[in-house]
Amino acid sequence: MLSKTQRKTPTVIHKQYKISRIRSFYMRKIKYTQSNFHERLSQIIQEFPKLDNIHPFYADLMNILYDKDHYKLGLGQLNQARHLIDNVAKDYLRLMKYADSLYRCKQLKKAALGRMATIMKRQGSNLEYLEQVRQHLSRLPSIDPFTRTLIICGFPNVGKSSFLNKITRADVDVQPYAFTTKSLYVGHTDYKYLRWQVIDTPGILDHSLEDRNIIEMQAVTALAHLRAAVLYFIDISEQCGHSISEQIGLFKSIRPLFNNKPLLVVATKTDIVGLDELAPEKKELLTVFDDLETPLLSMSMLTDEGVMDVKQTACETLLAFRVESKLRAKKVDNVLNRLRVAMPAKRDNKARPPCIPEAALQKIADRERGVKRKLERHIEEELGDDYVLDLKKNYDLPDDYKYDVIPEFMEGVNIADYIDPDIFKKLDELEKEESNREEAGYYAVPKIEYDQTMLEIKELAKQIRDKKSIMRQDALLVKQSTKPRLGRQALSKNREGVEARNSRSRGRSESATDAPSGTKRQRLDSEGNALSVGRGQSGSKSRARSDSRVTPRDQSGLRDPQVLMKVKKIAHKAIAKKVGKWGLKGEGDRFIGTKKPKHLFSGKRGIGKTDRR
């Protein structure tokens, strides 16, 4: 917290600062530290579960695992520390208002932060305890107290975890000694398209409630608070290390926990000793469950015998119990008032058995006999190169119609099944009616004969349409040209310059012809200046060389470099306008409007950073 305060608040005081600014500088540090401590402690206190606001099962489980008083005391001391830090900050901010020097302000800040740190150091043991609680809470299984639940209980090493592994996808450690399972484990299974929660509890020993340890008390808590079907496991082979009489004694001692819950007793390890193979005196002990009207089931984990029967019986029992309890509740009357159940009465005594197609019955019979359906792949393997794919053999049609070109199929149905039987008769009537209409002249179109004037008008209209099309294409070509255009003023100046140059060259040529024959004739360049023709150089050769000089494309038709610059500026503005302020022509555009913006490259450097203003 102290380093965060140093990082997130200003750190330098300059000599020109007033005392009010120095006070606010140090007050800001005290406030920042106090608000950080307050927020972090509030987050810890709020995010830990409050035992009074959660389900009684979780409240009792936390009481067993972490001691409710110790837990509440730890959170209460953190709450007290938060109040003390708030009061320290308030007191020192009040004193800071009267500090008259930099030294006093600094010492008050130091004292305030030191007292806050001392308060938090005293909470070290509380925070360690709460961190252990947090880590352990995150490892607890997520148990929904309101969903359909099966709870497995009994002595240690009677096969509870093995049963959970069999019917769910849980992977609980199974070992041949007692108390392998030391906490609650949860698995999920499906039955009748519903999700069921199965809880494996640690083993319980037969002694008083005060003598039970934390591991056993977790199972007792689950049995006491969760509305679920209870499966009490008894090892009739006595390999768990406890006799049948001891296991029945435990059942009787925890019997009050099973009140108002569906209960099943399951005899395990029947692959070693079956119920029929038990000694008479041990069979006599098991009759206690008949007196309590509790069903006794048997199963073996090794051979999987009876495992699914136990699961189905437990689920059915719990479903019936939940439905019955809902019917006894008051809410059901409001629901039933909105429902109307129709009870149809028989209209006659005629038997109406279900109509099952022969193909479906054949499939069921083949499945019962163990006959596997021959797939197209198997037929292809048998025939080899002689195999031909026949898509029509499974059509639901008589064999006479299966391979006809007509009828065709559309959307899985045979069109021929939906043809009207009188269609040909109706077609003859329709054709006869059409022929009568044709004879009567119903469809006759009157012929229009154009005179010479109309023909000329049509020809003229065709020529106008062709001309319009050509003009439209020409306009489109002109519009698509990307050559930069000069303004009207620049064009007029350019035109004047070209005309003047032409007239000048024309006048010189005339004067050259009028010159006396004795004077030497001089050649003129494009600007009207005289070109010297050296000895040995013929006029035709220099003329050919001057004609071969090619004007660059972007300078054609321009008078001088000033007009060229003006054209380039106009082109640049057009591009900037088209691109927009921040837009780009494409991925390769590197256009920078302003090379050195003034606000980044001018002015004095002040106190702050130099990379931005």
Coordinates of C-alpha atoms in Angstrom, one line a residue:
M1 CA 0.0 0.0 0.0
L2 CA 2.8 2.4 0.9
S3 CA 4.6 1.8 -2.4
K4 CA 1.4 2.2 -4.3
T5 CA 0.8 5.6 -2.6
Q6 CA 4.4 6.6 -3.6
R7 CA 3.8 5.5 -7.2
K8 CA 0.3 7.0 -7.7
T9 CA 0.7 10.4 -6.1
P10 CA 3.0 13.4 -6.8
T11 CA 6.5 13.1 -5.3
V12 CA 8.4 16.4 -5.8
I13 CA 7.8 19.7 -3.9
H14 CA 9.5 22.8 -5.4
K15 CA 10.8 25.8 -3.4
Q16 CA 8.2 28.2 -4.9
Y17 CA 5.3 26.3 -3.5
K18 CA 3.0 28.1 -1.0
I19 CA 2.2 26.4 2.3
S20 CA -1.4 25.8 1.3
R21 CA -0.1 23.8 -1.7
I22 CA 2.3 21.8 0.5
R23 CA -0.5 21.0 2.9
S24 CA -2.8 19.7 0.0
F25 CA 0.2 17.7 -1.3
Y26 CA 0.6 15.7 1.9
M27 CA -3.2 15.6 2.6
R28 CA -3.6 13.9 -0.8
K29 CA -1.1 11.2 0.2
I30 CA -2.9 10.5 3.5
K31 CA -6.3 10.4 1.8
Y32 CA -5.1 8.1 -0.9
T33 CA -3.5 5.6 1.5
Q34 CA -6.7 5.6 3.7
S35 CA -9.0 5.0 0.7
N36 CA -6.9 2.1 -0.6
F37 CA -6.9 0.4 2.8
H38 CA -10.6 1.0 3.2
E39 CA -11.5 -0.4 -0.3
R40 CA -9.3 -3.5 0.1
L41 CA -10.6 -4.3 3.6
S42 CA -14.2 -3.7 2.5
Q43 CA -13.7 -6.1 -0.4
I44 CA -12.3 -8.8 1.9
I45 CA -15.2 -8.4 4.4
Q46 CA -17.9 -8.4 1.8
E47 CA -16.7 -11.3 -0.3
F48 CA -16.4 -13.7 2.5
P49 CA -19.7 -15.5 3.1
K50 CA -21.9 -14.4 6.0
L51 CA -22.9 -17.4 8.0
D52 CA -26.4 -15.9 8.8
N53 CA -27.2 -15.4 5.1
I54 CA -26.3 -18.8 3.6
H55 CA -28.0 -22.2 3.7
P56 CA -27.9 -23.9 7.1
F57 CA -26.0 -26.8 5.5
Y58 CA -23.1 -24.6 4.5
A59 CA -23.2 -22.6 7.8
D60 CA -22.9 -25.8 9.8
L61 CA -20.2 -27.2 7.5
M62 CA -18.1 -24.0 7.9
N63 CA -18.7 -24.2 11.7
I64 CA -17.3 -27.7 11.7
L65 CA -14.3 -27.0 9.4
Y66 CA -13.2 -23.5 10.6
D67 CA -15.0 -22.8 13.9
K68 CA -17.8 -20.2 13.5
D69 CA -16.6 -18.0 16.4
H70 CA -13.0 -17.8 15.2
Y71 CA -14.2 -17.0 11.7
K72 CA -16.6 -14.2 12.8
L73 CA -13.9 -12.9 15.1
G74 CA -11.4 -12.6 12.3
L75 CA -13.8 -10.7 10.0
G76 CA -14.9 -8.5 13.0
Q77 CA -11.3 -7.5 13.7
L78 CA -10.7 -6.6 10.1
N79 CA -13.8 -4.4 10.3
Q80 CA -12.4 -2.8 13.4
A81 CA -9.1 -2.2 11.7
R82 CA -10.9 -0.4 8.8
H83 CA -12.7 1.9 11.3
L84 CA -9.4 2.7 13.1
I85 CA -7.6 3.5 9.8
D86 CA -10.5 5.8 8.8
N87 CA -10.3 7.6 12.2
V88 CA -6.4 8.0 12.0
A89 CA -6.8 9.6 8.6
K90 CA -9.5 11.9 9.8
D91 CA -7.5 13.1 12.8
Y92 CA -4.3 13.7 10.9
L93 CA -6.1 15.5 8.1
R94 CA -7.5 17.8 10.8
L95 CA -4.0 18.5 12.2
M96 CA -2.5 19.0 8.7
K97 CA -4.7 22.1 8.3
Y98 CA -2.7 23.8 11.0
A99 CA 0.8 22.8 9.9
D100 CA 2.9 25.9 9.3
S101 CA 6.0 24.4 7.5
L102 CA 7.1 21.8 5.1
Y103 CA 8.8 19.9 8.0
R104 CA 5.6 19.7 10.1
C105 CA 3.5 18.6 7.1
K106 CA 6.0 15.9 6.3
Q107 CA 6.2 14.6 9.9
L108 CA 2.4 14.5 10.2
K109 CA 2.1 12.5 6.9
K110 CA 4.8 10.1 8.2
A111 CA 3.0 9.6 11.5
A112 CA -0.4 9.0 9.8
L113 CA 1.0 6.4 7.3
G114 CA 3.0 4.8 10.1
R115 CA 0.0 4.3 12.4
M116 CA -2.1 2.9 9.5
A117 CA 0.8 0.4 8.7
T118 CA 1.0 -0.6 12.4
I119 CA -2.8 -1.3 12.6
M120 CA -2.5 -3.5 9.5
K121 CA 0.6 -5.3 10.9
R122 CA -1.4 -6.4 13.9
Q123 CA -3.9 -8.1 11.6
G124 CA -1.3 -10.5 10.2
S125 CA -2.5 -13.6 12.0
N126 CA -6.2 -12.8 11.1
L127 CA -5.3 -12.4 7.4
E128 CA -3.3 -15.7 7.5
Y129 CA -6.2 -17.5 9.0
L130 CA -8.7 -16.0 6.5
E131 CA -6.4 -16.9 3.6
Q132 CA -6.3 -20.5 4.7
V133 CA -10.1 -20.4 4.9
R134 CA -10.4 -18.9 1.5
Q135 CA -8.1 -21.6 -0.1
H136 CA -10.0 -24.4 1.6
L137 CA -13.4 -22.9 0.6
S138 CA -12.3 -22.8 -3.0
R139 CA -11.6 -26.6 -2.8
L140 CA -15.0 -27.5 -1.3
P141 CA -17.4 -29.3 -3.7
S142 CA -20.3 -27.3 -5.1
I143 CA -23.4 -28.9 -3.5
D144 CA -26.8 -27.6 -4.5
P145 CA -29.1 -28.1 -1.4
F146 CA -32.3 -27.8 -3.4
T147 CA -31.8 -30.3 -6.3
R148 CA -32.5 -34.1 -6.4
T149 CA -29.8 -35.6 -4.2
L150 CA -28.7 -39.1 -3.1
I151 CA -26.6 -39.4 0.1
I152 CA -24.5 -42.5 0.7
C153 CA -23.5 -43.2 4.3
G154 CA -22.3 -46.0 6.5
F155 CA -19.3 -47.4 8.2
P156 CA -15.8 -46.9 6.6
N157 CA -14.7 -49.3 3.9
V158 CA -18.2 -50.6 3.0
G159 CA -18.1 -49.6 -0.7
K160 CA -19.5 -46.1 -0.7
S161 CA -16.9 -44.5 -2.9
S162 CA -16.9 -47.5 -5.3
F163 CA -20.6 -47.1 -5.8
L164 CA -20.2 -43.3 -6.5
N165 CA -17.5 -44.1 -9.1
K166 CA -19.8 -46.7 -10.8
I167 CA -22.9 -44.6 -11.3
T168 CA -21.2 -41.2 -11.9
R169 CA -18.1 -39.8 -13.6
A170 CA -16.5 -39.0 -10.3
D171 CA -13.0 -40.4 -9.6
V172 CA -12.8 -40.8 -5.8
D173 CA -9.8 -42.6 -4.4
V174 CA -10.7 -46.2 -3.3
Q175 CA -8.3 -48.1 -0.9
P176 CA -8.7 -51.3 1.2
Y177 CA -8.5 -49.5 4.5
A178 CA -10.8 -47.2 6.6
F179 CA -11.2 -43.4 6.2
T180 CA -9.8 -43.1 2.7
T181 CA -12.6 -40.5 2.1
K182 CA -12.0 -37.6 4.4
S183 CA -14.4 -35.0 3.0
L184 CA -17.6 -34.8 1.0
Y185 CA -17.4 -35.8 -2.7
V186 CA -20.0 -35.0 -5.3
G187 CA -20.8 -36.8 -8.5
H188 CA -23.6 -36.3 -11.1
T189 CA -25.7 -38.9 -12.9
D190 CA -28.7 -38.9 -15.3
Y191 CA -32.0 -40.7 -14.8
K192 CA -35.2 -40.1 -16.8
Y193 CA -33.5 -37.1 -18.5
L194 CA -32.9 -35.4 -15.2
R195 CA -29.6 -34.5 -13.5
W196 CA -29.1 -36.2 -10.1
Q197 CA -26.5 -35.2 -7.4
V198 CA -24.8 -38.1 -5.6
I199 CA -22.9 -37.2 -2.4
D200 CA -20.3 -39.6 -0.9
T201 CA -19.8 -39.0 2.8
P202 CA -16.9 -40.1 5.0
G203 CA -17.4 -43.2 7.2
I204 CA -19.1 -42.8 10.5
L205 CA -18.2 -44.8 13.6
D206 CA -20.7 -45.8 16.3
H207 CA -20.0 -43.5 19.2
S208 CA -21.6 -40.4 20.8
L209 CA -21.9 -37.1 18.9
E210 CA -19.3 -35.3 21.2
D211 CA -16.7 -37.9 20.4
R212 CA -17.0 -37.7 16.6
N213 CA -14.2 -35.9 14.7
I214 CA -14.3 -33.3 11.9
I215 CA -14.4 -36.0 9.2
E216 CA -17.4 -37.8 10.7
M217 CA -19.2 -34.5 11.4
Q218 CA -19.2 -33.6 7.7
A219 CA -21.3 -36.7 7.0
V220 CA -23.7 -35.9 9.9
T221 CA -24.1 -32.3 8.7
A222 CA -25.0 -33.5 5.2
L223 CA -27.5 -36.0 6.6
A224 CA -29.1 -33.4 8.9
H225 CA -29.6 -30.6 6.5
L226 CA -30.0 -31.9 2.9
R227 CA -33.4 -33.1 1.7
A228 CA -32.3 -36.2 -0.1
A229 CA -32.8 -40.0 -0.4
V230 CA -30.4 -41.8 2.0
L231 CA -28.6 -45.0 1.0
Y232 CA -27.3 -46.8 4.2
F233 CA -24.6 -49.3 3.1
I234 CA -24.0 -52.5 5.2
D235 CA -21.1 -54.8 4.4
I236 CA -22.6 -58.3 5.1
S237 CA -19.3 -60.0 4.4
E238 CA -17.9 -58.1 7.5
Q239 CA -14.6 -57.4 5.6
C240 CA -14.8 -53.7 6.6
G241 CA -13.7 -54.7 10.1
H242 CA -17.1 -54.3 11.8
S243 CA -19.8 -56.9 12.4
I244 CA -23.4 -56.7 11.1
S245 CA -24.6 -56.0 14.7
E246 CA -22.3 -53.0 15.0
Q247 CA -23.5 -51.7 11.6
I248 CA -27.1 -52.1 12.7
G249 CA -26.3 -50.3 16.0
L250 CA -24.9 -47.3 14.0
F251 CA -28.1 -47.3 11.9
K252 CA -30.2 -47.1 15.0
S253 CA -28.1 -44.4 16.6
I254 CA -28.3 -42.1 13.5
R255 CA -31.9 -43.0 12.7
P256 CA -33.2 -39.6 13.8
L257 CA -31.2 -38.0 11.0
F258 CA -33.2 -40.0 8.5
N259 CA -36.6 -38.6 9.5
N260 CA -38.7 -37.2 6.7
K261 CA -36.3 -38.6 4.1
P262 CA -36.7 -41.7 1.8
L263 CA -34.4 -44.4 3.1
L264 CA -32.9 -47.5 1.5
V265 CA -30.6 -50.1 3.1
V266 CA -28.1 -51.7 0.7
A267 CA -26.2 -54.9 1.4
T268 CA -22.8 -54.7 -0.4
K269 CA -20.1 -57.2 -1.3
T270 CA -22.6 -60.0 -2.1
D271 CA -20.0 -61.6 -4.4
I272 CA -18.2 -62.8 -1.3
V273 CA -21.3 -63.7 0.8
G274 CA -24.8 -63.6 -0.5
L275 CA -27.9 -62.8 1.5
D276 CA -29.0 -66.4 1.1
E277 CA -25.7 -67.7 2.4
L278 CA -25.8 -65.8 5.7
A279 CA -25.9 -67.6 9.0
P280 CA -29.4 -67.8 10.6
E281 CA -28.5 -65.5 13.5
K282 CA -27.2 -62.9 11.1
K283 CA -30.3 -63.1 9.0
E284 CA -32.3 -62.6 12.2
L285 CA -30.4 -59.3 12.7
L286 CA -31.4 -58.0 9.3
T287 CA -35.1 -58.5 10.0
V288 CA -35.0 -55.2 11.9
F289 CA -35.3 -53.4 8.5
D290 CA -38.5 -55.2 7.8
D291 CA -40.0 -54.0 11.0
L292 CA -39.0 -50.4 10.1
E293 CA -40.6 -50.9 6.6
T294 CA -37.2 -50.1 5.0
P295 CA -36.4 -51.9 1.7
L296 CA -33.3 -54.0 1.8
L297 CA -31.4 -54.2 -1.5
S298 CA -28.2 -56.1 -2.4
M299 CA -25.4 -55.5 -4.9
S300 CA -21.8 -56.3 -5.7
M301 CA -19.2 -53.7 -7.0
L302 CA -16.9 -56.4 -8.3
T303 CA -19.5 -58.1 -10.6
D304 CA -21.8 -55.0 -11.1
E305 CA -24.7 -57.1 -10.0
G306 CA -27.6 -55.0 -8.6
V307 CA -25.8 -51.6 -9.0
M308 CA -28.2 -50.2 -11.6
D309 CA -31.2 -51.6 -9.7
V310 CA -30.1 -49.7 -6.5
K311 CA -29.7 -46.5 -8.5
Q312 CA -33.1 -46.8 -10.2
T313 CA -34.9 -47.7 -7.0
A314 CA -33.3 -44.8 -5.1
C315 CA -34.2 -42.3 -7.9
E316 CA -37.8 -43.6 -8.2
T317 CA -38.3 -43.4 -4.4
L318 CA -37.0 -39.9 -4.3
L319 CA -39.1 -38.7 -7.2
A320 CA -42.2 -40.1 -5.6
F321 CA -41.4 -38.5 -2.3
R322 CA -40.8 -35.1 -3.9
V323 CA -44.0 -35.2 -5.8
E324 CA -45.9 -36.3 -2.7
S325 CA -44.4 -33.5 -0.6
K326 CA -45.3 -30.9 -3.3
L327 CA -48.9 -32.1 -3.3
R328 CA -49.1 -31.7 0.4
A329 CA -47.8 -28.1 0.2
K330 CA -50.2 -25.1 -0.1
K331 CA -48.8 -24.0 -3.4
V332 CA -50.3 -26.9 -5.3
D333 CA -53.9 -25.6 -4.8
N334 CA -53.0 -22.4 -6.7
V335 CA -51.5 -24.4 -9.5
L336 CA -54.4 -26.9 -9.7
N337 CA -56.9 -24.0 -10.0
R338 CA -55.2 -23.0 -13.2
L339 CA -55.1 -26.5 -14.6
R340 CA -57.9 -28.7 -16.1
V341 CA -57.2 -32.3 -16.6
A342 CA -59.4 -34.0 -19.2
M343 CA -60.5 -37.6 -18.4
P344 CA -61.8 -39.0 -21.7
A345 CA -64.5 -41.6 -21.5
K346 CA -64.8 -44.7 -23.8
R347 CA -67.2 -44.1 -26.6
D348 CA -67.7 -47.9 -27.3
N349 CA -66.3 -51.3 -26.4
K350 CA -64.3 -51.8 -29.6
A351 CA -60.7 -52.8 -29.1
R352 CA -58.2 -50.4 -30.8
P353 CA -54.7 -51.9 -30.4
P354 CA -51.7 -49.8 -31.4
C355 CA -50.9 -49.8 -35.1
I356 CA -47.2 -50.8 -35.4
P357 CA -45.8 -51.2 -39.0
E358 CA -44.6 -54.7 -39.9
A359 CA -41.1 -53.4 -40.6
A360 CA -40.8 -52.0 -37.1
L361 CA -42.0 -55.3 -35.6
Q362 CA -39.5 -57.1 -37.8
K363 CA -36.6 -54.9 -36.5
I364 CA -37.7 -55.5 -32.9
A365 CA -37.8 -59.3 -33.5
D366 CA -34.4 -59.3 -35.2
R367 CA -32.9 -57.3 -32.3
E368 CA -34.3 -59.8 -29.7
R369 CA -32.9 -62.7 -31.7
G370 CA -29.5 -61.0 -32.0
V371 CA -29.7 -60.7 -35.7
K372 CA -27.7 -57.7 -36.9
R373 CA -29.0 -55.6 -39.7
K374 CA -26.9 -55.9 -42.9
L375 CA -25.5 -52.6 -43.8
E376 CA -24.7 -51.3 -47.3
R377 CA -21.0 -51.5 -46.3
H378 CA -21.3 -55.2 -45.6
I379 CA -23.0 -55.9 -49.0
E380 CA -20.2 -54.0 -50.8
E381 CA -17.6 -56.1 -49.0
E382 CA -19.3 -59.3 -50.0
L383 CA -19.9 -58.4 -53.7
G384 CA -16.6 -56.7 -54.3
D385 CA -16.2 -55.4 -57.9
D386 CA -19.8 -56.6 -58.8
Y387 CA -21.3 -54.2 -56.3
V388 CA -23.7 -51.5 -57.7
L389 CA -25.2 -48.9 -55.4
D390 CA -29.0 -49.2 -55.7
L391 CA -30.8 -46.2 -54.1
K392 CA -34.3 -47.3 -55.1
K393 CA -34.5 -50.6 -53.4
N394 CA -35.6 -49.1 -50.1
Y395 CA -38.4 -47.0 -51.6
D396 CA -41.7 -47.5 -49.9
L397 CA -43.4 -48.6 -53.2
P398 CA -44.6 -51.8 -54.8
D399 CA -41.8 -53.6 -56.8
D400 CA -43.6 -52.8 -60.1
Y401 CA -43.3 -49.0 -59.6
K402 CA -39.9 -48.9 -57.8
Y403 CA -37.7 -48.6 -61.0
D404 CA -40.1 -46.5 -63.2
V405 CA -38.7 -43.3 -64.6
I406 CA -42.1 -41.8 -64.0
P407 CA -43.4 -41.4 -61.3
E408 CA -40.8 -39.0 -60.0
F409 CA -40.2 -38.1 -56.4
M410 CA -40.4 -34.7 -54.8
E411 CA -39.8 -34.0 -51.0
G412 CA -39.8 -37.7 -50.3
V413 CA -43.2 -38.5 -51.7
N414 CA -44.3 -40.1 -54.9
I415 CA -46.0 -37.6 -57.2
A416 CA -48.0 -40.4 -58.9
D417 CA -49.8 -41.0 -55.6
Y418 CA -51.3 -37.6 -55.8
I419 CA -52.4 -37.5 -59.5
D420 CA -56.1 -37.0 -60.1
P421 CA -57.6 -40.2 -61.7
D422 CA -59.7 -38.1 -64.1
I423 CA -56.8 -35.9 -65.2
F424 CA -56.8 -37.2 -68.8
K425 CA -60.5 -36.6 -69.2
K426 CA -60.1 -33.0 -67.8
L427 CA -57.1 -32.5 -70.1
D428 CA -59.2 -33.4 -73.2
E429 CA -62.0 -31.0 -72.1
L430 CA -59.4 -28.2 -71.7
E431 CA -57.8 -28.8 -75.1
K432 CA -61.3 -28.8 -76.8
E433 CA -62.1 -25.5 -75.1
E434 CA -58.8 -24.0 -76.2
S435 CA -59.3 -25.1 -79.9
N436 CA -62.9 -23.5 -79.8
R437 CA -61.3 -20.3 -78.6
E438 CA -58.7 -20.3 -81.3
E439 CA -61.4 -20.9 -84.0
A440 CA -63.5 -18.0 -82.7
G441 CA -60.4 -15.7 -83.0
Y442 CA -60.0 -15.1 -79.2
Y443 CA -56.2 -15.0 -79.4
A444 CA -56.0 -13.2 -82.8
V445 CA -53.7 -10.1 -82.8
P446 CA -54.7 -7.2 -85.1
K447 CA -52.0 -6.3 -87.6
I448 CA -51.1 -2.6 -87.8
E449 CA -49.7 -1.4 -91.1
Y450 CA -47.5 1.7 -90.9
D451 CA -47.4 4.3 -93.6
Q452 CA -44.2 6.0 -94.9
T453 CA -44.4 8.9 -92.4
M454 CA -44.5 6.6 -89.4
L455 CA -41.6 4.5 -90.7
E456 CA -39.5 7.6 -91.1
I457 CA -40.4 8.7 -87.5
K458 CA -39.4 5.3 -86.2
E459 CA -36.0 5.4 -88.0
L460 CA -35.3 9.0 -86.7
A461 CA -36.1 7.9 -83.1
K462 CA -33.7 5.0 -83.4
Q463 CA -30.9 7.4 -84.6
I464 CA -31.6 9.8 -81.7
R465 CA -31.4 7.0 -79.2
D466 CA -28.1 5.8 -80.7
K467 CA -26.7 9.4 -80.6
K468 CA -27.7 9.8 -77.0
S469 CA -26.0 6.6 -76.0
I470 CA -22.7 7.7 -77.6
M471 CA -22.9 11.1 -75.9
R472 CA -23.5 9.5 -72.5
Q473 CA -20.4 7.3 -73.0
D474 CA -18.3 10.2 -74.0
A475 CA -19.3 12.2 -71.0
L476 CA -18.5 9.3 -68.8
L477 CA -15.0 9.1 -70.2
V478 CA -14.4 12.8 -69.7
K479 CA -15.6 12.5 -66.1
Q480 CA -13.4 9.6 -65.3
S481 CA -10.2 11.3 -66.5
T482 CA -7.9 12.2 -63.5
K483 CA -6.0 15.0 -65.1
P484 CA -5.9 18.1 -62.8
R485 CA -7.9 21.0 -64.1
L486 CA -6.8 24.6 -64.1
G487 CA -9.1 27.3 -62.9
R488 CA -10.7 29.7 -65.3
Q489 CA -8.2 32.5 -64.5
A490 CA -5.1 30.3 -65.0
L491 CA -6.6 28.9 -68.3
S492 CA -7.2 32.4 -69.6
K493 CA -3.6 33.4 -68.8
N494 CA -2.2 30.2 -70.4
R495 CA -4.3 30.8 -73.5
E496 CA -3.0 34.4 -73.8
G497 CA 0.6 33.3 -73.4
V498 CA 0.3 30.6 -76.1
E499 CA -1.4 33.1 -78.5
A500 CA 1.3 35.7 -77.9
R501 CA 4.0 33.2 -78.5
N502 CA 2.4 31.9 -81.7
S503 CA 2.0 35.5 -83.0
R504 CA 5.6 36.3 -82.1
S505 CA 7.0 33.2 -83.9
R506 CA 4.7 33.9 -86.8
G507 CA 6.0 37.5 -87.2
R508 CA 9.6 36.4 -86.9
S509 CA 9.1 33.8 -89.6
E510 CA 7.6 36.4 -91.9
S511 CA 10.5 38.9 -91.3
A512 CA 13.0 36.1 -91.9
T513 CA 11.6 35.5 -95.3
D514 CA 11.6 39.3 -96.0
A515 CA 15.3 39.6 -95.0
P516 CA 17.8 40.5 -97.7
S517 CA 19.6 37.6 -99.2
G518 CA 23.0 38.7 -98.1
T519 CA 22.2 38.5 -94.3
K520 CA 22.8 35.3 -92.4
R521 CA 19.6 33.5 -91.5
Q522 CA 19.2 32.7 -87.7
R523 CA 17.1 29.9 -86.2
L524 CA 14.8 30.6 -83.3
D525 CA 14.0 28.3 -80.4
S526 CA 10.5 27.8 -78.9
E527 CA 10.8 30.9 -76.7
G528 CA 11.8 33.1 -79.7
N529 CA 15.6 33.4 -78.9
A530 CA 18.2 33.1 -81.6
L531 CA 20.1 29.8 -81.8
S532 CA 23.7 29.9 -83.2
V533 CA 24.4 27.4 -85.9
G534 CA 28.1 26.5 -85.8
R535 CA 30.4 25.7 -88.8
G536 CA 29.9 22.2 -90.1
Q537 CA 26.4 22.0 -88.6
S538 CA 23.6 22.0 -91.0
G539 CA 20.2 23.5 -90.2
S540 CA 18.4 20.4 -90.9
K541 CA 20.4 18.4 -88.4
S542 CA 19.8 21.0 -85.5
R543 CA 16.1 21.1 -86.5
A544 CA 15.8 17.4 -86.3
R545 CA 17.5 17.4 -82.9
S546 CA 15.2 20.1 -81.5
D547 CA 12.1 18.3 -82.8
S548 CA 13.1 15.1 -81.0
R549 CA 13.0 16.7 -77.6
V550 CA 10.0 15.2 -75.7
T551 CA 8.0 17.3 -73.2
P552 CA 7.1 15.5 -69.9
R553 CA 3.5 14.4 -69.7
D554 CA 2.7 16.5 -66.6
Q555 CA 4.1 19.7 -68.2
S556 CA 2.3 19.4 -71.6
G557 CA 0.2 22.4 -72.5
L558 CA 1.7 24.6 -69.6
R559 CA 3.3 27.9 -70.2
D560 CA 6.1 28.2 -67.6
P561 CA 7.3 26.7 -64.3
Q562 CA 5.0 29.0 -62.3
V563 CA 1.9 27.5 -63.9
L564 CA 3.3 24.0 -63.4
M565 CA 3.6 24.7 -59.6
K566 CA 0.1 26.1 -59.5
V567 CA -1.2 22.9 -61.2
K568 CA 0.6 20.7 -58.7
K569 CA -0.8 22.7 -55.7
I570 CA -4.4 22.3 -57.1
A571 CA -3.7 18.5 -57.5
H572 CA -2.4 18.3 -53.9
K573 CA -5.5 20.1 -52.6
A574 CA -7.8 17.8 -54.5
I575 CA -6.1 14.7 -53.0
A576 CA -6.2 16.2 -49.5
K577 CA -9.9 17.0 -49.9
K578 CA -10.6 13.5 -51.3
V579 CA -8.7 11.7 -48.5
G580 CA -10.1 13.8 -45.7
K581 CA -8.4 15.1 -42.6
W582 CA -7.2 11.7 -41.3
G583 CA -8.2 9.4 -44.1
L584 CA -5.8 7.5 -46.4
K585 CA -6.0 6.6 -50.1
G586 CA -4.9 3.0 -49.3
E587 CA -2.5 0.9 -47.4
G588 CA 0.6 2.4 -49.0
D589 CA -0.4 6.0 -48.3
R590 CA 2.1 7.9 -46.2
F591 CA 0.6 11.4 -46.6
I592 CA 1.5 13.8 -43.7
G593 CA -0.3 17.1 -43.8
T594 CA 1.9 19.0 -41.4
K595 CA 5.5 17.9 -41.0
K596 CA 6.2 19.8 -37.8
P597 CA 3.2 21.0 -35.8
K598 CA 3.9 24.2 -34.0
H599 CA 2.4 23.1 -30.6
L600 CA 5.0 20.3 -30.4
F601 CA 8.1 22.2 -31.6
S602 CA 7.9 25.7 -30.1
G603 CA 7.8 27.4 -26.7
K604 CA 9.8 27.0 -23.5
R605 CA 10.0 23.8 -21.6
G606 CA 8.3 23.9 -18.2
I607 CA 8.2 21.6 -15.1
G608 CA 6.4 18.7 -16.7
K609 CA 7.4 16.0 -19.2
T610 CA 8.9 17.0 -22.5
D611 CA 7.2 14.4 -24.7
R612 CA 3.8 16.1 -24.6
R613 CA 2.1 19.4 -23.4

